[in-house]
């Protein structure tokens, strides 16, 4: 049983469902403070401090100015909760996109955890996928580029493992190695969904985000979204506020038919 759960930061999304992804719209969104950073969830478990994803605003901008902006905003948030970067013992990365892992360099003492699926269970996907496209297979280079080599090696977990009292809940689709976490807290089931559910607007319309490289396609993404919808009472999406899973009842009735 975990001791505490908080969303330190609700991430934001550049393109909510139905919005027109034009360059001028993206510019306005940025001016209004929608930086495309992921949510950051905090867990206290057996006296240790953990986070899920690190967020990273303006993911294609790796200028010193943007790195400083990210560091300052994160520091402010940590201050609010009486936490420092030094306090974090472990970080689970839902998938290897910069908006989720780009701030890893700030944490001097954390171990990094991520999901690696069993090749036999997922043989069909593995055989049809160009593995070289996946970030985590080039982790040393990525770590050097984003300055977190001091945290290597990444500890890879699979379905049989636990992270900070949470169940590993694979949700392949957004990327090959995408993974959510299932948390039992205050008598409800909460799923930290990463980008298997990017935000409530996509969830409401039963739609998936399909703008990213390494996406396995709509079918795989919908399957993972429904896997979450059939179990979670609450969903913490990759970006945006957490919400009650009002579809749980309906999806389970339909599955029984
Ligand atoms: Zn994301």
mmCIF file of C-alpha atoms and ligand atoms in Angstrom:
data_model
loop_
_atom_site.group_PDB
_atom_site.id
_atom_site.type_symbol
_atom_site.label_atom_id
_atom_site.label_comp_id
_atom_site.label_asym_id
_atom_site.label_seq_id
_atom_site.Cartn_x
_atom_site.Cartn_y
_atom_site.Cartn_z
ATOM 1 C CA UNK A 1 0.000 0.000 0.000
ATOM 2 C CA UNK A 2 1.427 3.367 -0.923
ATOM 3 C CA UNK A 3 1.579 6.130 1.714
ATOM 4 C CA UNK A 4 0.953 9.190 -0.435
ATOM 5 C CA UNK A 5 0.015 10.129 -3.981
ATOM 6 C CA UNK A 6 0.088 13.605 -5.501
ATOM 7 C CA UNK A 7 0.168 14.986 -8.964
ATOM 8 C CA UNK A 8 2.954 17.530 -8.671
ATOM 9 C CA UNK A 9 2.169 18.959 -12.084
ATOM 10 C CA UNK A 10 -0.711 18.610 -14.531
ATOM 11 C CA UNK A 11 0.991 18.567 -17.922
ATOM 12 C CA UNK A 12 -0.372 20.399 -20.934
ATOM 13 C CA UNK A 13 -1.010 19.370 -24.506
ATOM 14 C CA UNK A 14 -0.261 21.312 -27.696
ATOM 15 C CA UNK A 15 -3.226 19.887 -29.575
ATOM 16 C CA UNK A 16 -6.401 18.887 -27.745
ATOM 17 C CA UNK A 17 -8.969 16.767 -29.589
ATOM 18 C CA UNK A 18 -10.728 18.709 -32.367
ATOM 19 C CA UNK A 19 -8.222 21.577 -32.438
ATOM 20 C CA UNK A 20 -6.627 22.579 -35.690
ATOM 21 C CA UNK A 21 -2.897 21.828 -35.472
ATOM 22 C CA UNK A 22 -1.744 24.837 -37.502
ATOM 23 C CA UNK A 23 1.551 26.608 -36.845
ATOM 24 C CA UNK A 24 -0.210 29.818 -35.812
ATOM 25 C CA UNK A 25 -2.391 27.910 -33.327
ATOM 26 C CA UNK A 26 0.641 26.184 -31.820
ATOM 27 C CA UNK A 27 2.275 29.596 -31.426
ATOM 28 C CA UNK A 28 -0.745 30.990 -29.573
ATOM 29 C CA UNK A 29 -0.917 27.900 -27.354
ATOM 30 C CA UNK A 30 2.707 28.389 -26.380
ATOM 31 C CA UNK A 31 2.108 32.084 -25.637
ATOM 32 C CA UNK A 32 -0.751 31.012 -23.357
ATOM 33 C CA UNK A 33 1.463 28.619 -21.432
ATOM 34 C CA UNK A 34 0.648 25.315 -23.104
ATOM 35 C CA UNK A 35 4.147 23.919 -23.340
ATOM 36 C CA UNK A 36 3.370 20.268 -24.137
ATOM 37 C CA UNK A 37 5.007 19.001 -20.932
ATOM 38 C CA UNK A 38 3.905 15.728 -19.351
ATOM 39 C CA UNK A 39 2.245 15.360 -15.967
ATOM 40 C CA UNK A 40 4.448 14.441 -12.998
ATOM 41 C CA UNK A 41 3.030 12.098 -10.347
ATOM 42 C CA UNK A 42 4.590 11.667 -6.914
ATOM 43 C CA UNK A 43 4.390 8.563 -4.736
ATOM 44 C CA UNK A 44 5.627 7.953 -1.217
ATOM 45 C CA UNK A 45 6.200 4.274 -0.541
ATOM 46 C CA UNK A 46 7.999 2.628 2.404
ATOM 47 C CA UNK A 47 9.667 5.921 3.305
ATOM 48 C CA UNK A 48 11.052 6.533 -0.187
ATOM 49 C CA UNK A 49 10.089 9.215 -2.692
ATOM 50 C CA UNK A 50 9.268 8.362 -6.279
ATOM 51 C CA UNK A 51 8.001 10.206 -9.334
ATOM 52 C CA UNK A 52 6.456 9.003 -12.562
ATOM 53 C CA UNK A 53 7.781 10.959 -15.569
ATOM 54 C CA UNK A 54 9.702 14.211 -15.209
ATOM 55 C CA UNK A 55 7.854 16.526 -17.610
ATOM 56 C CA UNK A 56 9.767 18.736 -20.025
ATOM 57 C CA UNK A 57 8.325 21.917 -21.503
ATOM 58 C CA UNK A 58 8.904 22.826 -25.174
ATOM 59 C CA UNK A 59 10.367 19.448 -26.009
ATOM 60 C CA UNK A 60 12.200 20.333 -29.215
ATOM 61 C CA UNK A 61 13.943 23.299 -27.605
ATOM 62 C CA UNK A 62 17.124 22.201 -25.847
ATOM 63 C CA UNK A 63 18.622 25.700 -25.582
ATOM 64 C CA UNK A 64 20.138 26.775 -22.245
ATOM 65 C CA UNK A 65 17.240 29.205 -21.888
ATOM 66 C CA UNK A 66 14.641 26.427 -22.072
ATOM 67 C CA UNK A 67 16.654 24.092 -19.819
ATOM 68 C CA UNK A 68 16.820 26.857 -17.199
ATOM 69 C CA UNK A 69 13.098 27.541 -17.614
ATOM 70 C CA UNK A 70 12.342 23.856 -17.005
ATOM 71 C CA UNK A 71 14.620 23.682 -13.977
ATOM 72 C CA UNK A 72 13.108 26.811 -12.394
ATOM 73 C CA UNK A 73 9.502 25.753 -12.887
ATOM 74 C CA UNK A 74 10.179 22.295 -11.506
ATOM 75 C CA UNK A 75 12.058 23.691 -8.521
ATOM 76 C CA UNK A 76 9.098 25.924 -7.678
ATOM 77 C CA UNK A 77 6.733 22.972 -7.778
ATOM 78 C CA UNK A 78 9.020 20.824 -5.612
ATOM 79 C CA UNK A 79 9.337 23.722 -3.111
ATOM 80 C CA UNK A 80 5.565 23.876 -2.770
ATOM 81 C CA UNK A 81 5.591 20.275 -1.569
ATOM 82 C CA UNK A 82 8.718 20.557 0.622
ATOM 83 C CA UNK A 83 10.639 18.330 -1.733
ATOM 84 C CA UNK A 84 14.022 18.800 -3.382
ATOM 85 C CA UNK A 85 15.437 17.060 -6.444
ATOM 86 C CA UNK A 86 17.872 15.273 -4.071
ATOM 87 C CA UNK A 87 14.947 13.620 -2.248
ATOM 88 C CA UNK A 88 13.805 11.550 -5.218
ATOM 89 C CA UNK A 89 14.901 7.911 -4.959
ATOM 90 C CA UNK A 90 13.329 6.491 -8.109
ATOM 91 C CA UNK A 91 11.735 7.668 -11.356
ATOM 92 C CA UNK A 92 9.538 5.560 -13.617
ATOM 93 C CA UNK A 93 9.491 6.680 -17.259
ATOM 94 C CA UNK A 94 6.257 5.672 -19.018
ATOM 95 C CA UNK A 95 7.935 5.971 -22.423
ATOM 96 C CA UNK A 96 11.006 7.510 -23.960
ATOM 97 C CA UNK A 97 9.695 10.761 -25.381
ATOM 98 C CA UNK A 98 11.436 13.981 -24.342
ATOM 99 C CA UNK A 99 8.318 15.614 -22.864
ATOM 100 C CA UNK A 100 8.305 12.727 -20.316
ATOM 101 C CA UNK A 101 11.989 12.173 -19.525
ATOM 102 C CA UNK A 102 13.708 15.449 -20.522
ATOM 103 C CA UNK A 103 14.300 16.646 -16.931
ATOM 104 C CA UNK A 104 16.049 13.488 -15.686
ATOM 105 C CA UNK A 105 19.362 15.364 -15.497
ATOM 106 C CA UNK A 106 18.060 17.331 -12.475
ATOM 107 C CA UNK A 107 17.874 14.317 -10.162
ATOM 108 C CA UNK A 108 21.249 13.317 -8.703
ATOM 109 C CA UNK A 109 20.177 10.351 -6.557
ATOM 110 C CA UNK A 110 17.354 8.651 -8.427
ATOM 111 C CA UNK A 111 17.350 5.247 -10.033
ATOM 112 C CA UNK A 112 15.558 5.178 -13.386
ATOM 113 C CA UNK A 113 12.945 2.507 -14.062
ATOM 114 C CA UNK A 114 11.207 1.661 -17.302
ATOM 115 C CA UNK A 115 9.315 -1.197 -18.910
ATOM 116 C CA UNK A 116 10.748 -3.840 -21.190
ATOM 117 C CA UNK A 117 8.145 -6.273 -22.538
ATOM 118 C CA UNK A 118 8.655 -9.982 -22.746
ATOM 119 C CA UNK A 119 9.641 -10.693 -26.351
ATOM 120 C CA UNK A 120 7.781 -14.003 -26.362
ATOM 121 C CA UNK A 121 4.487 -12.550 -25.141
ATOM 122 C CA UNK A 122 4.689 -9.707 -27.649
ATOM 123 C CA UNK A 123 6.391 -11.637 -30.460
ATOM 124 C CA UNK A 124 3.884 -10.504 -33.085
ATOM 125 C CA UNK A 125 4.601 -6.849 -32.420
ATOM 126 C CA UNK A 126 8.344 -7.358 -32.081
ATOM 127 C CA UNK A 127 8.530 -9.163 -35.405
ATOM 128 C CA UNK A 128 6.668 -6.399 -37.242
ATOM 129 C CA UNK A 129 8.454 -3.441 -35.728
ATOM 130 C CA UNK A 130 11.683 -1.707 -36.546
ATOM 131 C CA UNK A 131 13.260 -1.802 -33.098
ATOM 132 C CA UNK A 132 15.990 0.654 -34.018
ATOM 133 C CA UNK A 133 13.300 3.365 -33.994
ATOM 134 C CA UNK A 134 12.813 2.992 -30.269
ATOM 135 C CA UNK A 135 14.633 5.364 -27.954
ATOM 136 C CA UNK A 136 15.314 2.972 -25.127
ATOM 137 C CA UNK A 137 17.539 0.834 -27.305
ATOM 138 C CA UNK A 138 19.852 3.812 -27.719
ATOM 139 C CA UNK A 139 19.643 4.811 -24.086
ATOM 140 C CA UNK A 140 23.358 5.526 -23.617
ATOM 141 C CA UNK A 141 23.359 8.049 -26.448
ATOM 142 C CA UNK A 142 20.127 9.626 -25.272
ATOM 143 C CA UNK A 143 21.494 9.871 -21.720
ATOM 144 C CA UNK A 144 24.632 11.584 -22.959
ATOM 145 C CA UNK A 145 22.633 14.035 -25.052
ATOM 146 C CA UNK A 146 20.189 14.875 -22.245
ATOM 147 C CA UNK A 147 22.821 14.788 -19.529
ATOM 148 C CA UNK A 148 21.646 11.972 -17.292
ATOM 149 C CA UNK A 149 24.418 9.397 -17.795
ATOM 150 C CA UNK A 150 25.060 9.567 -14.012
ATOM 151 C CA UNK A 151 21.742 7.722 -13.479
ATOM 152 C CA UNK A 152 22.452 4.767 -15.745
ATOM 153 C CA UNK A 153 21.858 1.911 -16.073
ATOM 154 C CA UNK A 154 18.093 2.015 -16.454
ATOM 155 C CA UNK A 155 16.377 -0.731 -14.439
ATOM 156 C CA UNK A 156 13.928 -2.480 -16.744
ATOM 157 C CA UNK A 157 10.795 -3.999 -15.206
ATOM 158 C CA UNK A 158 8.191 -6.333 -16.652
ATOM 159 C CA UNK A 159 4.628 -7.364 -15.718
ATOM 160 C CA UNK A 160 5.807 -9.495 -12.796
ATOM 161 C CA UNK A 161 7.588 -6.593 -11.105
ATOM 162 C CA UNK A 162 6.324 -3.672 -9.055
ATOM 163 C CA UNK A 163 7.337 -0.048 -8.991
ATOM 164 C CA UNK A 164 6.849 1.807 -5.683
ATOM 165 C CA UNK A 165 3.906 -0.384 -4.696
ATOM 166 C CA UNK A 166 2.280 0.037 -8.130
ATOM 167 C CA UNK A 167 1.503 -2.664 -10.682
ATOM 168 C CA UNK A 168 3.289 -2.564 -14.028
ATOM 169 C CA UNK A 169 0.477 -2.160 -16.554
ATOM 170 C CA UNK A 170 1.796 -2.437 -20.145
ATOM 171 C CA UNK A 171 -0.037 -0.245 -22.652
ATOM 172 C CA UNK A 172 1.780 -0.697 -25.927
ATOM 173 C CA UNK A 173 0.708 1.450 -28.852
ATOM 174 C CA UNK A 174 1.838 5.031 -28.357
ATOM 175 C CA UNK A 175 5.294 3.447 -28.524
ATOM 176 C CA UNK A 176 6.438 -0.163 -28.467
ATOM 177 C CA UNK A 177 7.638 0.060 -24.881
ATOM 178 C CA UNK A 178 4.897 2.277 -23.476
ATOM 179 C CA UNK A 179 3.775 1.356 -19.964
ATOM 180 C CA UNK A 180 1.213 2.672 -17.475
ATOM 181 C CA UNK A 181 1.087 2.018 -13.722
ATOM 182 C CA UNK A 182 -1.859 0.762 -11.683
ATOM 183 C CA UNK A 183 -2.127 2.172 -8.157
ATOM 184 C CA UNK A 184 -4.552 1.145 -5.424
ATOM 185 C CA UNK A 185 -5.088 4.175 -3.214
ATOM 186 C CA UNK A 186 -7.960 5.335 -0.966
ATOM 187 C CA UNK A 187 -9.910 2.218 -2.035
ATOM 188 C CA UNK A 188 -9.917 3.100 -5.741
ATOM 189 C CA UNK A 189 -7.889 1.981 -8.725
ATOM 190 C CA UNK A 190 -5.915 4.787 -10.309
ATOM 191 C CA UNK A 191 -4.027 4.338 -13.565
ATOM 192 C CA UNK A 192 -1.170 6.648 -14.468
ATOM 193 C CA UNK A 193 -1.720 6.279 -18.181
ATOM 194 C CA UNK A 194 1.173 8.166 -19.762
ATOM 195 C CA UNK A 195 0.273 8.835 -23.371
ATOM 196 C CA UNK A 196 -1.905 5.722 -23.703
ATOM 197 C CA UNK A 197 -4.506 8.375 -22.779
ATOM 198 C CA UNK A 198 -3.014 11.787 -23.514
ATOM 199 C CA UNK A 199 -5.829 13.887 -22.051
ATOM 200 C CA UNK A 200 -9.517 13.861 -21.205
ATOM 201 C CA UNK A 201 -10.526 15.412 -24.558
ATOM 202 C CA UNK A 202 -9.160 12.353 -26.414
ATOM 203 C CA UNK A 203 -10.667 9.999 -23.841
ATOM 204 C CA UNK A 204 -14.117 11.623 -24.189
ATOM 205 C CA UNK A 205 -14.055 11.045 -27.945
ATOM 206 C CA UNK A 206 -12.519 7.553 -27.729
ATOM 207 C CA UNK A 207 -9.682 8.858 -29.857
ATOM 208 C CA UNK A 208 -5.941 8.436 -29.700
ATOM 209 C CA UNK A 209 -3.005 10.745 -30.249
ATOM 210 C CA UNK A 210 -1.399 9.805 -33.533
ATOM 211 C CA UNK A 211 1.137 12.545 -34.180
ATOM 212 C CA UNK A 212 4.202 10.847 -32.703
ATOM 213 C CA UNK A 213 6.945 8.795 -34.297
ATOM 214 C CA UNK A 214 7.123 5.173 -33.211
ATOM 215 C CA UNK A 215 3.330 4.902 -32.881
ATOM 216 C CA UNK A 216 2.163 1.310 -33.449
ATOM 217 C CA UNK A 217 -1.094 2.436 -35.088
ATOM 218 C CA UNK A 218 -4.664 3.114 -34.094
ATOM 219 C CA UNK A 219 -5.689 -0.471 -33.353
ATOM 220 C CA UNK A 220 -2.927 -1.046 -30.800
ATOM 221 C CA UNK A 221 -3.553 2.360 -29.184
ATOM 222 C CA UNK A 222 -7.325 1.837 -28.871
ATOM 223 C CA UNK A 223 -6.730 -1.623 -27.379
ATOM 224 C CA UNK A 224 -4.522 -0.157 -24.664
ATOM 225 C CA UNK A 225 -6.942 2.693 -23.983
ATOM 226 C CA UNK A 226 -9.778 0.164 -23.506
ATOM 227 C CA UNK A 227 -7.552 -1.970 -21.272
ATOM 228 C CA UNK A 228 -7.209 1.066 -18.985
ATOM 229 C CA UNK A 229 -10.909 1.997 -19.270
ATOM 230 C CA UNK A 230 -12.013 -1.479 -18.180
ATOM 231 C CA UNK A 231 -10.077 -1.324 -14.891
ATOM 232 C CA UNK A 232 -9.380 2.233 -13.698
ATOM 233 C CA UNK A 233 -11.689 4.251 -11.445
ATOM 234 C CA UNK A 234 -9.538 7.320 -12.018
ATOM 235 C CA UNK A 235 -7.139 8.139 -14.821
ATOM 236 C CA UNK A 236 -4.069 10.335 -14.665
ATOM 237 C CA UNK A 237 -3.411 11.094 -18.332
ATOM 238 C CA UNK A 238 -0.015 11.901 -19.846
ATOM 239 C CA UNK A 239 -1.063 15.548 -20.125
ATOM 240 C CA UNK A 240 -3.790 17.524 -18.341
ATOM 241 C CA UNK A 241 -5.915 17.009 -15.246
ATOM 242 C CA UNK A 242 -6.848 13.640 -13.728
ATOM 243 C CA UNK A 243 -10.459 12.520 -14.157
ATOM 244 C CA UNK A 244 -12.976 9.933 -13.099
ATOM 245 C CA UNK A 245 -13.339 7.020 -15.534
ATOM 246 C CA UNK A 246 -17.059 7.377 -16.188
ATOM 247 C CA UNK A 247 -16.840 4.814 -19.026
ATOM 248 C CA UNK A 248 -15.794 1.878 -16.821
ATOM 249 C CA UNK A 249 -19.343 0.638 -16.251
ATOM 250 C CA UNK A 250 -20.280 0.790 -19.931
ATOM 251 C CA UNK A 251 -17.144 -0.812 -21.319
ATOM 252 C CA UNK A 252 -17.489 -3.788 -18.943
ATOM 253 C CA UNK A 253 -21.180 -4.261 -19.840
ATOM 254 C CA UNK A 254 -20.275 -4.240 -23.541
ATOM 255 C CA UNK A 255 -17.436 -6.704 -23.001
ATOM 256 C CA UNK A 256 -19.839 -9.165 -21.353
ATOM 257 C CA UNK A 257 -22.328 -9.088 -24.258
HETATM 258 ZN ZN1 LIG B 1 3.567 13.032 -23.964
#
